Amino acid sequence: MQKFAANLSMLFTELPFLDRFAAAAGAGF
């Protein structure tokens, strides 16, 4: 299955930038 790139500037905007990577990984990205 192809992985789609998560646009971290649009997702998880309530989190500090570095925390978005962990949040995206936890969401399956």
mmCIF file of C-alpha atoms in Angstrom, residues 2-4 7-8 13-15 18 20 25-26 28:
data_model
loop_
_atom_site.group_PDB
_atom_site.id
_atom_site.type_symbol
_atom_site.label_atom_id
_atom_site.label_comp_id
_atom_site.label_asym_id
_atom_site.label_seq_id
_atom_site.Cartn_x
_atom_site.Cartn_y
_atom_site.Cartn_z
ATOM 1 C CA GLN A 2 1.306 3.424 -0.928
ATOM 2 C CA LYS A 3 1.994 5.783 1.927
ATOM 3 C CA PHE A 4 0.642 9.272 1.487
ATOM 4 C CA ASN A 7 1.326 17.708 5.202
ATOM 5 C CA LEU A 8 2.464 18.545 8.721
ATOM 6 C CA THR A 13 -1.603 22.509 14.014
ATOM 7 C CA GLU A 14 -2.359 22.476 17.748
ATOM 8 C CA LEU A 15 0.987 20.768 18.404
ATOM 9 C CA LEU A 18 8.492 18.628 16.337
ATOM 10 C CA ARG A 20 3.713 16.666 14.846
ATOM 11 C CA ALA A 25 3.403 8.448 13.069
ATOM 12 C CA GLY A 26 0.806 7.523 15.668
ATOM 13 C CA GLY A 28 -0.411 5.833 10.690
#
